[in-house]
mmCIF file with all atom_site columns, C-alpha atoms in Angstrom:
data_model
loop_
_atom_site.group_PDB
_atom_site.id
_atom_site.type_symbol
_atom_site.label_atom_id
_atom_site.label_alt_id
_atom_site.label_comp_id
_atom_site.label_asym_id
_atom_site.label_entity_id
_atom_site.label_seq_id
_atom_site.pdbx_PDB_ins_code
_atom_site.Cartn_x
_atom_site.Cartn_y
_atom_site.Cartn_z
_atom_site.occupancy
_atom_site.B_iso_or_equiv
_atom_site.pdbx_formal_charge
_atom_site.auth_seq_id
_atom_site.auth_comp_id
_atom_site.auth_asym_id
_atom_site.auth_atom_id
_atom_site.pdbx_PDB_model_num
ATOM 1  C CA . MET A 1 1  ? 0.834   -12.203 -6.758  1.00 0.00 ? 1  MET A CA 1
ATOM 2  C CA . GLN A 1 2  ? 3.868   -10.042 -5.488  1.00 0.00 ? 2  GLN A CA 1
ATOM 3  C CA . VAL A 1 3  ? 5.312   -9.992  -2.263  1.00 0.00 ? 3  VAL A CA 1
ATOM 4  C CA . GLY A 1 4  ? 6.038   -6.570  -0.910  1.00 0.00 ? 4  GLY A CA 1
ATOM 5  C CA . ARG A 1 5  ? 8.350   -5.654  2.033   1.00 0.00 ? 5  ARG A CA 1
ATOM 6  C CA . CYS A 1 6  ? 8.309   -2.458  4.250   1.00 0.00 ? 6  CYS A CA 1
ATOM 7  C CA . ARG A 1 7  ? 10.791  -0.809  6.236   1.00 0.00 ? 7  ARG A CA 1
ATOM 8  C CA . SER A 1 8  ? 9.263   -1.820  9.450   1.00 0.00 ? 8  SER A CA 1
ATOM 9  C CA . GLY A 1 9  ? 9.809   -5.526  9.025   1.00 0.00 ? 9  GLY A CA 1
ATOM 10 C CA . ALA A 1 10 ? 6.482   -6.658  7.640   1.00 0.00 ? 10 ALA A CA 1
ATOM 11 C CA . GLU A 1 11 ? 5.823   -8.779  4.460   1.00 0.00 ? 11 GLU A CA 1
ATOM 12 C CA . GLY A 1 12 ? 2.817   -9.404  2.693   1.00 0.00 ? 12 GLY A CA 1
ATOM 13 C CA . ARG A 1 13 ? 1.146   -10.667 -0.525  1.00 0.00 ? 13 ARG A CA 1
ATOM 14 C CA . ILE A 1 14 ? -0.795  -8.137  -2.575  1.00 0.00 ? 14 ILE A CA 1
ATOM 15 C CA . ASP A 1 15 ? -4.378  -9.164  -3.019  1.00 0.00 ? 15 ASP A CA 1
ATOM 16 C CA . GLY A 1 16 ? -5.860  -6.051  -4.662  1.00 0.00 ? 16 GLY A CA 1
ATOM 17 C CA . LEU A 1 17 ? -4.259  -3.487  -7.024  1.00 0.00 ? 17 LEU A CA 1
ATOM 18 C CA . ILE A 1 18 ? -5.964  -0.765  -9.257  1.00 0.00 ? 18 ILE A CA 1
ATOM 19 C CA . THR A 1 19 ? -4.478  2.480   -10.982 1.00 0.00 ? 19 THR A CA 1
ATOM 20 C CA . GLY A 1 20 ? -6.123  5.735   -11.976 1.00 0.00 ? 20 GLY A CA 1
ATOM 21 C CA . GLY A 1 21 ? -3.777  8.200   -13.992 1.00 0.00 ? 21 GLY A CA 1
ATOM 22 C CA . LYS A 1 22 ? -0.691  8.358   -11.475 1.00 0.00 ? 22 LYS A CA 1
ATOM 23 C CA . ILE A 1 23 ? -2.112  7.102   -8.336  1.00 0.00 ? 23 ILE A CA 1
ATOM 24 C CA . ALA A 1 24 ? -2.523  3.418   -7.301  1.00 0.00 ? 24 ALA A CA 1
ATOM 25 C CA . THR A 1 25 ? -4.285  1.878   -4.410  1.00 0.00 ? 25 THR A CA 1
ATOM 26 C CA . ALA A 1 26 ? -3.187  -1.580  -3.275  1.00 0.00 ? 26 ALA A CA 1
ATOM 27 C CA . SER A 1 27 ? -4.096  -3.999  -0.373  1.00 0.00 ? 27 SER A CA 1
ATOM 28 C CA . GLY A 1 28 ? -2.415  -7.085  0.730   1.00 0.00 ? 28 GLY A CA 1
ATOM 29 C CA . ILE A 1 29 ? -2.450  -9.757  3.568   1.00 0.00 ? 29 ILE A CA 1
ATOM 30 C CA . VAL A 1 30 ? 0.469   -9.623  6.189   1.00 0.00 ? 30 VAL A CA 1
ATOM 31 C CA . THR A 1 31 ? 2.365   -12.747 5.943   1.00 0.00 ? 31 THR A CA 1
ATOM 32 C CA . ARG A 1 32 ? 5.398   -11.993 8.311   1.00 0.00 ? 32 ARG A CA 1
ATOM 33 C CA . THR A 1 33 ? 5.909   -9.433  11.007  1.00 0.00 ? 33 THR A CA 1
ATOM 34 C CA . ASP A 1 34 ? 7.141   -8.589  14.252  1.00 0.00 ? 34 ASP A CA 1
ATOM 35 C CA . ARG A 1 35 ? 4.041   -6.905  15.353  1.00 0.00 ? 35 ARG A CA 1
ATOM 36 C CA . PRO A 1 36 ? 1.534   -8.689  17.492  1.00 0.00 ? 36 PRO A CA 1
ATOM 37 C CA . GLY A 1 37 ? -1.824  -9.259  15.993  1.00 0.00 ? 37 GLY A CA 1
ATOM 38 C CA . LEU A 1 38 ? -0.903  -8.009  12.630  1.00 0.00 ? 38 LEU A CA 1
ATOM 39 C CA . LYS A 1 39 ? -0.139  -11.386 10.735  1.00 0.00 ? 39 LYS A CA 1
ATOM 40 C CA . GLY A 1 40 ? -2.894  -12.439 8.489   1.00 0.00 ? 40 GLY A CA 1
ATOM 41 C CA . LYS A 1 41 ? -4.649  -8.989  8.423   1.00 0.00 ? 41 LYS A CA 1
ATOM 42 C CA . ARG A 1 42 ? -5.154  -7.169  5.306   1.00 0.00 ? 42 ARG A CA 1
ATOM 43 C CA . VAL A 1 43 ? -3.732  -3.568  5.089   1.00 0.00 ? 43 VAL A CA 1
ATOM 44 C CA . GLY A 1 44 ? -3.973  -0.844  2.405   1.00 0.00 ? 44 GLY A CA 1
ATOM 45 C CA . PHE A 1 45 ? -1.657  1.627   0.991   1.00 0.00 ? 45 PHE A CA 1
ATOM 46 C CA . SER A 1 46 ? -1.730  4.150   -2.068  1.00 0.00 ? 46 SER A CA 1
ATOM 47 C CA . VAL A 1 47 ? 1.013   5.874   -4.195  1.00 0.00 ? 47 VAL A CA 1
ATOM 48 C CA . SER A 1 48 ? 0.804   9.198   -6.084  1.00 0.00 ? 48 SER A CA 1
ATOM 49 C CA . ASP A 1 49 ? 3.611   9.250   -8.521  1.00 0.00 ? 49 ASP A CA 1
ATOM 50 C CA . HIS A 1 50 ? 5.196   12.637  -9.013  1.00 0.00 ? 50 HIS A CA 1
ATOM 51 C CA . GLY A 1 51 ? 8.593   11.750  -10.028 1.00 0.00 ? 51 GLY A CA 1
ATOM 52 C CA . ARG A 1 52 ? 11.116  12.260  -7.061  1.00 0.00 ? 52 ARG A CA 1
ATOM 53 C CA . HIS A 1 53 ? 8.242   13.907  -5.086  1.00 0.00 ? 53 HIS A CA 1
ATOM 54 C CA . ASP A 1 54 ? 6.024   10.864  -4.648  1.00 0.00 ? 54 ASP A CA 1
ATOM 55 C CA . ARG A 1 55 ? 3.591   10.517  -1.888  1.00 0.00 ? 55 ARG A CA 1
ATOM 56 C CA . ARG A 1 56 ? 1.977   7.741   -0.068  1.00 0.00 ? 56 ARG A CA 1
ATOM 57 C CA . GLY A 1 57 ? -0.839  6.864   2.194   1.00 0.00 ? 57 GLY A CA 1
ATOM 58 C CA . TYR A 1 58 ? -1.836  3.723   4.368   1.00 0.00 ? 58 TYR A CA 1
ATOM 59 C CA . SER A 1 59 ? -4.918  2.382   5.897   1.00 0.00 ? 59 SER A CA 1
ATOM 60 C CA . TRP A 1 60 ? -3.327  2.480   9.405   1.00 0.00 ? 60 TRP A CA 1
ATOM 61 C CA . ALA A 1 61 ? -2.583  6.335   9.365   1.00 0.00 ? 61 ALA A CA 1
ATOM 62 C CA . THR A 1 62 ? -5.036  6.779   12.492  1.00 0.00 ? 62 THR A CA 1
ATOM 63 C CA . ASP A 1 63 ? -4.811  3.448   14.208  1.00 0.00 ? 63 ASP A CA 1
ATOM 64 C CA . ASP A 1 64 ? -2.895  0.244   14.728  1.00 0.00 ? 64 ASP A CA 1
ATOM 65 C CA . PRO A 1 65 ? -3.612  -2.116  11.864  1.00 0.00 ? 65 PRO A CA 1
ATOM 66 C CA . ALA A 1 66 ? -3.981  -5.129  14.047  1.00 0.00 ? 66 ALA A CA 1
ATOM 67 C CA . LYS A 1 67 ? -6.837  -3.455  15.994  1.00 0.00 ? 67 LYS A CA 1
ATOM 68 C CA . THR A 1 68 ? -8.738  -2.107  12.887  1.00 0.00 ? 68 THR A CA 1
ATOM 69 C CA . LYS A 1 69 ? -11.520 -4.108  11.233  1.00 0.00 ? 69 LYS A CA 1
ATOM 70 C CA . ASP A 1 70 ? -10.946 -6.043  8.124   1.00 0.00 ? 70 ASP A CA 1
ATOM 71 C CA . LEU A 1 71 ? -10.615 -3.940  5.056   1.00 0.00 ? 71 LEU A CA 1
ATOM 72 C CA . PRO A 1 72 ? -11.935 -4.779  1.617   1.00 0.00 ? 72 PRO A CA 1
ATOM 73 C CA . PRO A 1 73 ? -9.418  -5.374  -1.242  1.00 0.00 ? 73 PRO A CA 1
ATOM 74 C CA . CYS A 1 74 ? -7.798  -2.060  -2.529  1.00 0.00 ? 74 CYS A CA 1
ATOM 75 C CA . ALA A 1 75 ? -9.021  0.090   0.345   1.00 0.00 ? 75 ALA A CA 1
ATOM 76 C CA . ALA A 1 76 ? -6.449  2.767   1.784   1.00 0.00 ? 76 ALA A CA 1
ATOM 77 C CA . SER A 1 77 ? -6.415  6.371   2.530   1.00 0.00 ? 77 SER A CA 1
ATOM 78 C CA . ALA A 1 78 ? -5.310  9.240   0.058   1.00 0.00 ? 78 ALA A CA 1
ATOM 79 C CA . PRO A 1 79 ? -1.566  9.764   -0.446  1.00 0.00 ? 79 PRO A CA 1
ATOM 80 C CA . PHE A 1 80 ? -0.885  12.096  2.112   1.00 0.00 ? 80 PHE A CA 1
ATOM 81 C CA . GLU A 1 81 ? 2.964   11.684  3.104   1.00 0.00 ? 81 GLU A CA 1
ATOM 82 C CA . ILE A 1 82 ? 5.869   12.554  1.113   1.00 0.00 ? 82 ILE A CA 1
ATOM 83 C CA . LEU A 1 83 ? 8.356   9.983   0.554   1.00 0.00 ? 83 LEU A CA 1
ATOM 84 C CA . GLU A 1 84 ? 12.133  10.677  2.122   1.00 0.00 ? 84 GLU A CA 1
ATOM 85 C CA . SER A 1 85 ? 13.604  8.453   -0.600  1.00 0.00 ? 85 SER A CA 1
ATOM 86 C CA . GLY A 1 86 ? 12.859  6.084   -3.390  1.00 0.00 ? 86 GLY A CA 1
ATOM 87 C CA . ASP A 1 87 ? 10.666  6.534   -6.492  1.00 0.00 ? 87 ASP A CA 1
ATOM 88 C CA . PHE A 1 88 ? 7.409   4.783   -7.328  1.00 0.00 ? 88 PHE A CA 1
ATOM 89 C CA . THR A 1 89 ? 6.065   4.299   -10.915 1.00 0.00 ? 89 THR A CA 1
ATOM 90 C CA . VAL A 1 90 ? 2.491   3.934   -11.382 1.00 0.00 ? 90 VAL A CA 1
ATOM 91 C CA . VAL A 1 91 ? 1.454   2.594   -14.903 1.00 0.00 ? 91 VAL A CA 1
ATOM 92 C CA . PRO A 1 92 ? -2.180  3.434   -15.683 1.00 0.00 ? 92 PRO A CA 1
ATOM 93 C CA . TRP A 1 93 ? -4.767  0.399   -15.719 1.00 0.00 ? 93 TRP A CA 1
ATOM 94 C CA . ARG A 1 94 ? -5.925  -0.294  -19.448 1.00 0.00 ? 94 ARG A CA 1
ATOM 95 C CA . VAL A 1 95 ? -8.965  -2.111  -19.724 1.00 0.00 ? 95 VAL A CA 1
ATOM 96 C CA . ARG A 1 96 ? -9.313  -4.616  -22.617 1.00 0.00 ? 96 ARG A CA 1
ATOM 97 C CA . HIS A 1 97 ? -12.454 -4.466  -24.586 1.00 0.00 ? 97 HIS A CA 1
#
């Protein structure tokens, strides 16, 4: 799947993604980072698409992700933090019958 990069210098491979309305939850395995113990760990994040007032959440909000137990795919906290810049676009998941 896609590779993502965050401002802190970490990169990863997305291994789980699900959307519902304007909210997306994703997870990925960290493939490159400068933080000890984080490479190879799964982390999760969420996005709430509100135009220019998007929010995000992440699984390591309360602890160092290198110290937390492994997460299942698509696990993250609720989108609690307002973005300072940028704009996410969430497309609803459409199940094919």
